Structures are given as C-alpha cells and as structure tokens.
mmCIF file of C-alpha atoms in Angstrom:
data_model
loop_
_atom_site.group_PDB
_atom_site.id
_atom_site.type_symbol
_atom_site.label_atom_id
_atom_site.label_comp_id
_atom_site.label_asym_id
_atom_site.label_seq_id
_atom_site.Cartn_x
_atom_site.Cartn_y
_atom_site.Cartn_z
ATOM 1 C CA MET A 7 44.332 36.745 56.171
ATOM 2 C CA ARG A 8 45.037 40.261 54.768
ATOM 3 C CA TYR A 9 45.170 41.539 58.267
ATOM 4 C CA ALA A 10 47.505 38.785 59.360
ATOM 5 C CA MET A 11 49.878 39.500 56.469
ATOM 6 C CA CYS A 12 49.960 43.177 57.462
ATOM 7 C CA ASN A 13 50.737 42.348 60.939
ATOM 8 C CA LEU A 14 53.529 40.040 59.791
ATOM 9 C CA LYS A 15 55.016 42.746 57.500
ATOM 10 C CA ALA A 16 54.840 45.284 60.401
ATOM 11 C CA ALA A 17 56.605 42.905 62.686
ATOM 12 C CA ALA A 18 59.281 42.177 60.023
ATOM 13 C CA LEU A 19 59.757 45.930 59.482
ATOM 14 C CA ALA A 20 60.166 46.571 63.271
ATOM 15 C CA ALA A 21 62.830 43.748 63.452
ATOM 16 C CA VAL A 22 64.781 45.331 60.737
ATOM 17 C CA ILE A 23 64.761 48.760 62.334
ATOM 18 C CA ILE A 24 65.760 47.317 65.728
ATOM 19 C CA SER A 25 68.522 45.392 63.999
ATOM 20 C CA CYS A 26 69.882 48.414 62.120
ATOM 21 C CA THR A 27 69.684 50.438 65.341
ATOM 22 C CA ALA A 28 71.651 47.894 67.339
ATOM 23 C CA TRP A 29 74.404 47.717 64.611
ATOM 24 C CA ALA A 30 74.655 51.547 64.180
ATOM 25 C CA GLY A 31 76.177 52.094 67.609
ATOM 26 C CA PRO A 32 76.969 55.536 69.093
ATOM 27 C CA ALA A 33 77.676 58.552 66.814
ATOM 28 C CA VAL A 34 81.427 58.988 66.031
ATOM 29 C CA ALA A 35 82.846 62.256 67.295
ATOM 30 C CA GLU A 36 84.246 64.703 64.783
ATOM 31 C CA THR A 37 87.901 65.515 65.061
ATOM 32 C CA LEU A 38 89.182 69.121 64.383
ATOM 33 C CA LYS A 39 92.932 70.000 64.118
ATOM 34 C CA ILE A 40 93.825 73.094 66.173
ATOM 35 C CA ALA A 41 97.329 74.582 66.035
ATOM 36 C CA THR A 42 99.435 77.572 67.007
ATOM 37 C CA ASP A 43 102.513 78.911 65.083
ATOM 38 C CA SER A 44 104.191 80.258 68.008
ATOM 39 C CA GLY A 45 104.375 78.384 71.335
ATOM 40 C CA ALA A 46 105.587 74.891 72.481
ATOM 41 C CA LYS A 47 103.620 72.671 74.803
ATOM 42 C CA GLY A 48 103.594 74.367 78.201
ATOM 43 C CA SER A 49 103.919 77.862 76.732
ATOM 44 C CA ASP A 50 101.299 80.500 77.212
ATOM 45 C CA ALA A 51 100.227 80.085 73.584
ATOM 46 C CA GLY A 52 100.249 76.287 73.985
ATOM 47 C CA ASN A 53 98.221 76.373 77.122
ATOM 48 C CA ALA A 54 95.816 78.660 75.278
ATOM 49 C CA ILE A 55 94.950 76.278 72.464
ATOM 50 C CA GLU A 56 94.727 73.462 75.036
ATOM 51 C CA ASN A 57 92.162 75.468 77.091
ATOM 52 C CA TRP A 58 90.213 76.398 73.875
ATOM 53 C CA ALA A 59 90.101 72.711 72.969
ATOM 54 C CA LYS A 60 88.802 71.732 76.311
ATOM 55 C CA GLU A 61 86.146 74.363 76.203
ATOM 56 C CA ILE A 62 84.924 73.100 72.928
ATOM 57 C CA GLU A 63 84.967 69.380 73.841
ATOM 58 C CA THR A 64 83.171 70.178 77.080
ATOM 59 C CA ALA A 65 80.451 72.349 75.482
ATOM 60 C CA THR A 66 79.771 69.855 72.788
ATOM 61 C CA ASN A 67 79.675 66.794 75.137
ATOM 62 C CA GLY A 68 82.452 65.307 73.239
ATOM 63 C CA GLU A 69 80.779 65.620 69.815
ATOM 64 C CA LEU A 70 83.895 67.578 68.778
ATOM 65 C CA LYS A 71 87.440 66.283 69.545
ATOM 66 C CA LEU A 72 90.435 68.404 69.106
ATOM 67 C CA GLU A 73 93.799 67.245 67.876
ATOM 68 C CA ILE A 74 96.403 69.714 69.053
ATOM 69 C CA PHE A 75 99.600 70.820 67.226
ATOM 70 C CA TYR A 76 102.213 73.087 68.751
ATOM 71 C CA GLN A 77 104.876 75.374 67.276
ATOM 72 C CA ASN A 78 106.911 73.760 64.445
ATOM 73 C CA GLU A 79 104.964 70.427 64.624
ATOM 74 C CA LEU A 80 103.375 71.201 61.206
ATOM 75 C CA GLY A 81 106.065 73.433 59.920
ATOM 76 C CA GLY A 82 107.095 77.123 60.241
ATOM 77 C CA GLN A 83 104.764 80.057 60.618
ATOM 78 C CA GLN A 84 103.928 80.627 57.020
ATOM 79 C CA GLU A 85 103.522 76.857 56.354
ATOM 80 C CA VAL A 86 101.073 76.467 59.253
ATOM 81 C CA PHE A 87 99.112 79.477 58.106
ATOM 82 C CA ASP A 88 98.988 77.931 54.477
ATOM 83 C CA LEU A 89 97.618 74.765 56.032
ATOM 84 C CA LEU A 90 94.938 76.903 57.757
ATOM 85 C CA MET A 91 93.966 78.572 54.591
ATOM 86 C CA ALA A 92 93.781 75.185 52.880
ATOM 87 C CA GLY A 93 91.527 73.734 55.666
ATOM 88 C CA ASP A 94 94.091 71.057 56.624
ATOM 89 C CA VAL A 95 94.097 72.905 60.005
ATOM 90 C CA ASP A 96 90.678 73.925 61.246
ATOM 91 C CA LEU A 97 91.307 76.206 64.203
ATOM 92 C CA MET A 98 94.374 78.252 64.963
ATOM 93 C CA LEU A 99 96.009 80.748 67.247
ATOM 94 C CA ASN A 100 98.571 82.612 65.030
ATOM 95 C CA TRP A 101 100.347 86.010 64.780
ATOM 96 C CA PRO A 102 98.848 87.856 61.897
ATOM 97 C CA MET A 103 100.221 87.021 58.344
ATOM 98 C CA THR A 104 99.586 89.441 55.495
ATOM 99 C CA SER A 105 100.614 87.202 52.673
ATOM 100 C CA TYR A 106 97.069 86.572 51.499
ATOM 101 C CA ASP A 107 95.500 89.870 52.284
ATOM 102 C CA LYS A 108 97.499 93.088 52.937
ATOM 103 C CA ARG A 109 94.535 94.565 54.725
ATOM 104 C CA ILE A 110 95.361 92.386 57.842
ATOM 105 C CA SER A 111 98.120 95.072 58.326
ATOM 106 C CA LEU A 112 95.330 97.014 59.913
ATOM 107 C CA ILE A 113 96.200 95.278 63.106
ATOM 108 C CA TYR A 114 99.748 96.829 63.143
ATOM 109 C CA THR A 115 98.568 100.397 62.494
ATOM 110 C CA PRO A 116 100.579 102.419 65.072
ATOM 111 C CA TYR A 117 99.169 104.438 67.916
ATOM 112 C CA MET A 118 95.424 103.462 67.420
ATOM 113 C CA PHE A 119 95.333 103.456 71.286
ATOM 114 C CA THR A 120 97.893 103.304 74.127
ATOM 115 C CA ASP A 121 96.037 101.785 77.105
ATOM 116 C CA TRP A 122 94.463 98.361 77.886
ATOM 117 C CA SER A 123 90.915 99.529 78.479
ATOM 118 C CA ALA A 124 90.857 101.007 74.899
ATOM 119 C CA ALA A 125 92.422 97.963 73.436
ATOM 120 C CA LEU A 126 89.776 95.739 75.024
ATOM 121 C CA ALA A 127 86.951 98.067 73.700
ATOM 122 C CA ALA A 128 88.422 97.784 70.278
ATOM 123 C CA TYR A 129 89.127 94.038 70.249
ATOM 124 C CA GLY A 130 86.043 92.909 72.355
ATOM 125 C CA LYS A 131 83.215 90.793 70.899
ATOM 126 C CA ASP A 132 81.515 93.762 69.233
ATOM 127 C CA GLY A 133 84.423 96.132 69.168
ATOM 128 C CA TRP A 134 85.174 98.336 66.185
ATOM 129 C CA LEU A 135 88.513 96.698 65.445
ATOM 130 C CA SER A 136 87.158 93.236 65.851
ATOM 131 C CA SER A 137 84.234 93.923 63.509
ATOM 132 C CA ALA A 138 86.523 95.344 60.843
ATOM 133 C CA LEU A 139 88.826 92.330 61.120
ATOM 134 C CA SER A 140 85.947 89.948 60.930
ATOM 135 C CA GLU A 141 85.191 91.253 57.433
ATOM 136 C CA VAL A 142 88.803 91.264 56.277
ATOM 137 C CA TYR A 143 89.330 87.693 57.571
ATOM 138 C CA ALA A 144 86.020 86.537 55.915
ATOM 139 C CA ASP A 145 87.301 87.731 52.501
ATOM 140 C CA ALA A 146 90.423 85.653 53.016
ATOM 141 C CA GLY A 147 88.281 82.655 53.754
ATOM 142 C CA LEU A 148 88.835 82.696 57.511
ATOM 143 C CA LYS A 149 86.597 83.162 60.467
ATOM 144 C CA TYR A 150 87.779 85.731 62.954
ATOM 145 C CA LEU A 151 87.095 84.606 66.516
ATOM 146 C CA GLY A 152 89.053 87.057 68.701
ATOM 147 C CA ALA A 153 92.348 88.488 69.765
ATOM 148 C CA TRP A 154 94.939 86.863 72.078
ATOM 149 C CA PRO A 155 96.958 89.927 73.179
ATOM 150 C CA GLU A 156 100.644 90.181 74.533
ATOM 151 C CA GLY A 157 100.581 93.969 75.077
ATOM 152 C CA PHE A 158 102.046 97.224 73.977
ATOM 153 C CA ASN A 159 105.457 97.048 72.540
ATOM 154 C CA GLY A 160 108.426 99.406 72.935
ATOM 155 C CA VAL A 161 112.213 99.654 71.983
ATOM 156 C CA GLY A 162 114.875 97.917 73.791
ATOM 157 C CA THR A 163 118.468 99.199 73.314
ATOM 158 C CA LYS A 164 121.978 98.942 74.735
ATOM 159 C CA GLY A 165 124.134 101.694 76.068
ATOM 160 C CA GLY A 166 121.360 104.189 76.482
ATOM 161 C CA HIS A 167 117.931 105.101 75.204
ATOM 162 C CA ALA A 168 115.811 107.762 73.536
ATOM 163 C CA THR A 169 112.547 109.421 74.399
ATOM 164 C CA THR A 170 112.476 111.933 71.481
ATOM 165 C CA VAL A 171 112.784 111.634 67.755
ATOM 166 C CA GLU A 172 115.920 113.629 67.764
ATOM 167 C CA ALA A 173 117.575 111.499 70.428
ATOM 168 C CA ALA A 174 116.483 108.211 68.615
ATOM 169 C CA LYS A 175 118.665 109.099 65.573
ATOM 170 C CA THR A 176 121.791 107.715 67.127
ATOM 171 C CA PHE A 177 120.307 104.300 67.507
ATOM 172 C CA LYS A 178 119.958 101.607 64.793
ATOM 173 C CA VAL A 179 117.260 99.011 65.719
ATOM 174 C CA ARG A 180 115.856 95.835 64.167
ATOM 175 C CA VAL A 181 112.567 95.776 62.673
ATOM 176 C CA PRO A 182 110.605 92.632 61.514
ATOM 177 C CA PRO A 183 109.756 92.214 57.690
ATOM 178 C CA VAL A 184 106.146 93.362 58.091
ATOM 179 C CA SER A 185 104.630 96.627 57.150
ATOM 180 C CA PRO A 186 104.278 99.005 58.893
ATOM 181 C CA PHE A 187 106.935 98.189 61.442
ATOM 182 C CA THR A 188 109.702 99.903 59.365
ATOM 183 C CA GLU A 189 107.754 102.967 58.648
ATOM 184 C CA THR A 190 106.705 103.359 62.322
ATOM 185 C CA ILE A 191 110.162 103.061 63.805
ATOM 186 C CA ALA A 192 111.596 105.397 61.192
ATOM 187 C CA ALA A 193 108.982 108.035 62.044
ATOM 188 C CA MET A 194 110.045 107.673 65.576
ATOM 189 C CA GLY A 195 113.576 108.750 64.524
ATOM 190 C CA TYR A 196 115.478 105.509 64.662
ATOM 191 C CA GLN A 197 117.705 104.011 61.856
ATOM 192 C CA THR A 198 116.155 100.674 60.892
ATOM 193 C CA ALA A 199 117.501 97.224 59.818
ATOM 194 C CA THR A 200 115.228 94.343 58.795
ATOM 195 C CA ILE A 201 116.588 91.272 60.511
ATOM 196 C CA ASP A 202 115.091 87.854 60.953
ATOM 197 C CA TRP A 203 114.243 86.933 64.452
ATOM 198 C CA GLY A 204 116.648 84.061 64.538
ATOM 199 C CA GLU A 205 119.539 86.349 63.588
ATOM 200 C CA LEU A 206 118.768 89.093 66.044
ATOM 201 C CA TYR A 207 120.828 87.939 69.015
ATOM 202 C CA SER A 208 124.094 87.822 66.957
ATOM 203 C CA ALA A 209 123.226 91.147 65.335
ATOM 204 C CA LEU A 210 123.044 92.642 68.797
ATOM 205 C CA GLN A 211 126.197 90.955 70.081
ATOM 206 C CA THR A 212 128.207 92.141 67.133
ATOM 207 C CA GLY A 213 126.883 95.608 66.867
ATOM 208 C CA VAL A 214 125.037 95.300 63.702
ATOM 209 C CA VAL A 215 122.095 96.882 65.407
ATOM 210 C CA ASP A 216 121.675 98.720 68.825
ATOM 211 C CA GLY A 217 118.316 97.316 69.725
ATOM 212 C CA ASP A 218 114.951 95.555 69.085
ATOM 213 C CA SER A 219 111.992 97.776 68.288
ATOM 214 C CA ALA A 220 109.123 95.272 67.796
ATOM 215 C CA ASN A 221 108.389 93.496 70.912
ATOM 216 C CA VAL A 222 106.732 93.509 74.328
ATOM 217 C CA ILE A 223 109.294 93.519 77.188
ATOM 218 C CA PHE A 224 109.043 89.770 77.808
ATOM 219 C CA TYR A 225 110.979 88.978 74.580
ATOM 220 C CA ASP A 226 113.701 91.470 75.264
ATOM 221 C CA PHE A 227 114.033 90.281 78.903
ATOM 222 C CA LYS A 228 113.864 86.591 77.980
ATOM 223 C CA TYR A 229 116.103 86.481 74.999
ATOM 224 C CA PHE A 230 118.231 89.551 75.083
ATOM 225 C CA GLY A 231 118.570 90.572 78.765
ATOM 226 C CA ASP A 232 122.311 89.951 78.619
ATOM 227 C CA VAL A 233 122.960 92.264 75.742
ATOM 228 C CA LEU A 234 120.277 95.033 75.997
ATOM 229 C CA THR A 235 120.320 97.493 78.916
ATOM 230 C CA ASP A 236 117.381 99.885 78.321
ATOM 231 C CA TYR A 237 113.822 99.498 77.539
ATOM 232 C CA VAL A 238 111.398 102.505 76.501
ATOM 233 C CA HIS A 239 107.700 101.628 76.694
ATOM 234 C CA SER A 240 106.737 103.743 73.735
ATOM 235 C CA ARG A 241 103.544 101.825 73.098
ATOM 236 C CA GLN A 242 103.608 102.279 69.317
ATOM 237 C CA GLN A 243 101.690 99.031 68.630
ATOM 238 C CA PHE A 244 99.422 96.667 70.495
ATOM 239 C CA LEU A 245 100.702 93.198 69.741
ATOM 240 C CA THR A 246 98.128 90.317 69.656
ATOM 241 C CA GLY A 247 97.799 86.829 68.222
ATOM 242 C CA ILE A 248 94.455 86.035 66.516
ATOM 243 C CA LEU A 249 92.085 83.105 67.173
ATOM 244 C CA THR A 250 90.800 81.921 63.779
ATOM 245 C CA ALA A 251 88.944 79.113 61.924
ATOM 246 C CA ASN A 252 89.054 77.983 58.414
ATOM 247 C CA MET A 253 85.753 79.134 56.922
ATOM 248 C CA GLU A 254 84.834 75.947 55.241
ATOM 249 C CA SER A 255 85.637 74.040 58.463
ATOM 250 C CA TRP A 256 83.386 76.537 60.342
ATOM 251 C CA ASP A 257 80.500 76.231 57.827
ATOM 252 C CA LYS A 258 80.476 72.406 58.305
ATOM 253 C CA LEU A 259 79.681 72.755 62.040
ATOM 254 C CA SER A 260 76.152 72.901 63.357
ATOM 255 C CA PRO A 261 75.001 76.197 64.952
ATOM 256 C CA GLU A 262 75.448 74.686 68.366
ATOM 257 C CA GLN A 263 78.994 73.517 67.525
ATOM 258 C CA GLN A 264 79.709 77.010 66.112
ATOM 259 C CA GLN A 265 78.510 78.693 69.305
ATOM 260 C CA ALA A 266 80.724 76.302 71.351
ATOM 261 C CA VAL A 267 83.831 77.235 69.239
ATOM 262 C CA ALA A 268 83.129 80.940 69.474
ATOM 263 C CA ALA A 269 82.394 80.902 73.177
ATOM 264 C CA GLY A 270 85.521 79.053 73.905
ATOM 265 C CA ALA A 271 87.480 81.503 71.824
ATOM 266 C CA GLU A 272 85.943 84.395 73.733
ATOM 267 C CA LYS A 273 86.789 82.960 77.139
ATOM 268 C CA VAL A 274 90.330 82.321 76.143
ATOM 269 C CA MET A 275 90.621 86.000 74.929
ATOM 270 C CA LEU A 276 89.213 87.512 78.009
ATOM 271 C CA ALA A 277 91.542 85.462 80.169
ATOM 272 C CA GLN A 278 94.477 86.469 78.156
ATOM 273 C CA PHE A 279 93.632 90.174 78.435
ATOM 274 C CA GLU A 280 93.830 89.803 82.205
ATOM 275 C CA ALA A 281 96.923 87.562 82.241
ATOM 276 C CA ALA A 282 98.949 89.606 79.640
ATOM 277 C CA LYS A 283 98.542 92.756 81.604
ATOM 278 C CA ARG A 284 99.775 91.058 84.885
ATOM 279 C CA ALA A 285 102.618 89.188 83.106
ATOM 280 C CA ASP A 286 103.772 92.480 81.447
ATOM 281 C CA ASP A 287 103.949 94.130 84.843
ATOM 282 C CA GLY A 288 105.890 91.229 86.173
ATOM 283 C CA TYR A 289 108.566 91.254 83.389
ATOM 284 C CA VAL A 290 109.020 94.928 84.007
ATOM 285 C CA GLU A 291 110.143 94.100 87.501
ATOM 286 C CA ASP A 292 112.299 91.161 86.246
ATOM 287 C CA TRP A 293 114.003 93.682 83.932
ATOM 288 C CA LYS A 294 114.670 96.056 86.488
ATOM 289 C CA LYS A 295 116.247 93.358 88.691
ATOM 290 C CA LEU A 296 118.902 92.815 85.998
ATOM 291 C CA GLY A 297 119.958 96.384 86.756
ATOM 292 C CA HIS A 298 118.450 97.663 83.459
ATOM 293 C CA LYS A 299 116.544 100.824 82.901
ATOM 294 C CA TYR A 300 112.852 100.802 82.072
ATOM 295 C CA VAL A 301 111.307 104.107 80.831
ATOM 296 C CA GLU A 302 107.701 105.039 80.678
ATOM 297 C CA LEU A 303 107.181 108.008 78.480
ATOM 298 C CA SER A 304 105.670 111.130 80.087
ATOM 299 C CA PRO A 305 102.104 112.262 78.877
ATOM 300 C CA GLU A 306 103.829 115.032 76.976
ATOM 301 C CA GLU A 307 106.531 112.756 75.296
ATOM 302 C CA LEU A 308 103.847 110.148 74.435
ATOM 303 C CA GLU A 309 101.568 112.821 72.898
ATOM 304 C CA SER A 310 104.488 114.250 70.875
ATOM 305 C CA LEU A 311 105.542 110.817 69.631
ATOM 306 C CA ARG A 312 101.973 109.682 68.770
ATOM 307 C CA LYS A 313 101.248 112.878 66.818
ATOM 308 C CA THR A 314 104.490 112.557 64.860
ATOM 309 C CA VAL A 315 103.930 108.882 64.013
ATOM 310 C CA ARG A 316 100.266 109.239 63.153
ATOM 311 C CA GLU A 317 101.003 112.054 60.704
ATOM 312 C CA ALA A 318 103.823 110.262 59.039
ATOM 313 C CA VAL A 319 102.626 106.641 58.996
ATOM 314 C CA TRP A 320 98.843 106.690 58.746
ATOM 315 C CA PRO A 321 98.779 108.023 55.143
ATOM 316 C CA GLN A 322 101.196 105.362 54.175
ATOM 317 C CA MET A 323 98.731 102.760 55.432
ATOM 318 C CA GLU A 324 96.091 103.597 52.808
ATOM 319 C CA PRO A 325 97.809 101.493 49.989
ATOM 320 C CA LEU A 326 97.882 98.533 52.379
ATOM 321 C CA ILE A 327 94.443 98.590 54.079
ATOM 322 C CA GLY A 328 92.406 100.989 51.824
ATOM 323 C CA ALA A 329 90.773 104.268 52.362
ATOM 324 C CA ASP A 330 87.782 102.860 54.200
ATOM 325 C CA LEU A 331 89.610 101.021 56.903
ATOM 326 C CA LEU A 332 91.948 104.026 57.356
ATOM 327 C CA ASP A 333 88.883 106.288 57.866
ATOM 328 C CA LEU A 334 87.565 103.716 60.466
ATOM 329 C CA VAL A 335 90.888 104.002 62.322
ATOM 330 C CA ARG A 336 90.749 107.835 62.154
ATOM 331 C CA GLN A 337 87.128 107.722 63.542
ATOM 332 C CA ASN A 338 87.912 105.358 66.407
ATOM 333 C CA ALA A 339 91.456 105.907 67.439
ATOM 334 C CA SER A 340 91.961 106.944 71.007
ATOM 335 C CA ALA A 341 92.748 110.543 71.679
ATOM 336 C CA ASP A 342 94.337 109.885 75.127
#
C-alpha cells in the first residue's frame, strides 16, 4: 500500500508539472527602446538604428525586440538624452551632450588627428579614444558602444575664404554652443558668433555671419548651398555620433544579449566608417557642381594651423576634461 501511495503521489506531481508547462507557453520577448536624436526615418542615422535593431533581434533569435524612435518623436536633443540617462530609452545613437559630464568634450578636442585611418585607430574597439570614452560614459551611467562618424569638418563661407590665421580675421562665422568649438575657431583667426542651428540660414542671408564653421561639407551643401560659396576642409575636428546604452538597461541583459548588442553596434560603426568617407567625397563633387570653391589645405598650411590651434586650445581643455585625459591626448595625438 505504501508503494502504491508513492506511485499515486508521483503521478499527481507529474500531472501538475505537465499542466503548468502547458499553461506557461513560450517565453515573452523583452522589448528595448532605441532612439536617435538626429535623423528621421530614411535618413542615414535613422537607417543606422534600424540596422542595429535588426542585428540585435537576429543575434538573440527574437529574445530582444526593439522599438524604434526617430528624431523629435520623443522630444528634442536634450530631452531624448535625458530619457536615455533616466533609462526610459535603452539604446541610442546621439551626438555627444556635455550637460551631465563636461569630460565628454574630449571628443571635440581639435586636431587630435587629421586622417581617416588615425580616426579609426582611435575609435576602434580597443582604440585609445574609445577606451577613454568608455570610462567617461560609465561614470555618467552610460555604456559606450562605439562611434558613428560623419567625418572631418571645415569652414564654409561666402564671398571668399581663408587658409591662414591672418586671412581668417576678415570673416565672422557661426559656432555651436559647445566647448571647445568657439575656442578652436577663434584660434584659427575667425571672428565667432554663437548661433542656434535653426537660426543659421537667416543669419547667413542677412549677413549676421559670413559662414558656418562646425560642420562636414554635407550640411553646408544640403542646407546652405545657395548662400555659401567656399568651403575650406581645415579638418579641425572629427565629428561623430556615439552608440550608447543606459547602464542599468545594459546590466539587466544576459551576457549573450550584451554580446549581441555590442556586436551589432560594432558592425554599424565599421559600416559607417566606410560609408561616411565615400559620402564625404561625393558631397565634395556635388559642392563643386554648384560652381563653389572647395579647398584642401596644403601640408604646410595644415601643419601651421594644427600647431597654432593645439598650442592655444589644448591648455584650455584641461578644466573641461582634466589633466589625465589631456595627457592621454598629448600621448596619442597624430603627428602627421
């Protein structure tokens, strides 16, 4: 009888387990929110977060699902960054904001390098700049996952251009309200005016400023090609978006899921390094087709400008990024 009762209990337990398993159903996929602060659907940035999302979903066999938000769908640039910081957005492609940590200005340090190969070496998976930014972003509660480059910027002007500090003094150009853009352009000889992006076109039209000093040639071609006439590729800064994750969201993922997110980000980054260089070359040709002047500095002009700007601006970076990061820049900055 004792053995019979044991058999009955075992059978009952098995039935309960089978019943619970049947009711449990398949595991529910976890949904992450991914956003960009700059790029509508169909834009390069919009396509980038879509591709990142697809990479993650494929690598996790659908365990992670991504809900995508494009520019202005969750608010302006600062508002979306605030959502990332709060964990209401899990993954993001954004253009670096320094509101939570001034050390992020490291990314805008002028003349760290002036060619694409040096930029890739710095921003690669184990590059010196990526390693430094990883620590800075971690202190801010974010996981740094890679760069999304646009290229080297220059100065677009109307009615002429300058290739020397002395010649630049006759031009007043727009700078964005982020350090060290103003300091850099002033060291290059230009008069500066801080103007919001949305007001720049009218400022150029009315003569408030003679040019734009922050952007890669795409933006000057796309938005100001009818008012600007010259573009000097002075290469003072390498402009890039950053692929990031909220650290709390990151820590909730399994190691396998983290690997999928990181691998997807790296794939998107490497694809953009190739695409951005090709696109930059293409927009140069489009600019010339408008009858505009495009100027590459000679090696001597570039070296003179680089030396002048480094000597003037790098010491001013120390209060923003700290002595340790500035030393890192000095040790690794390209000499060519």
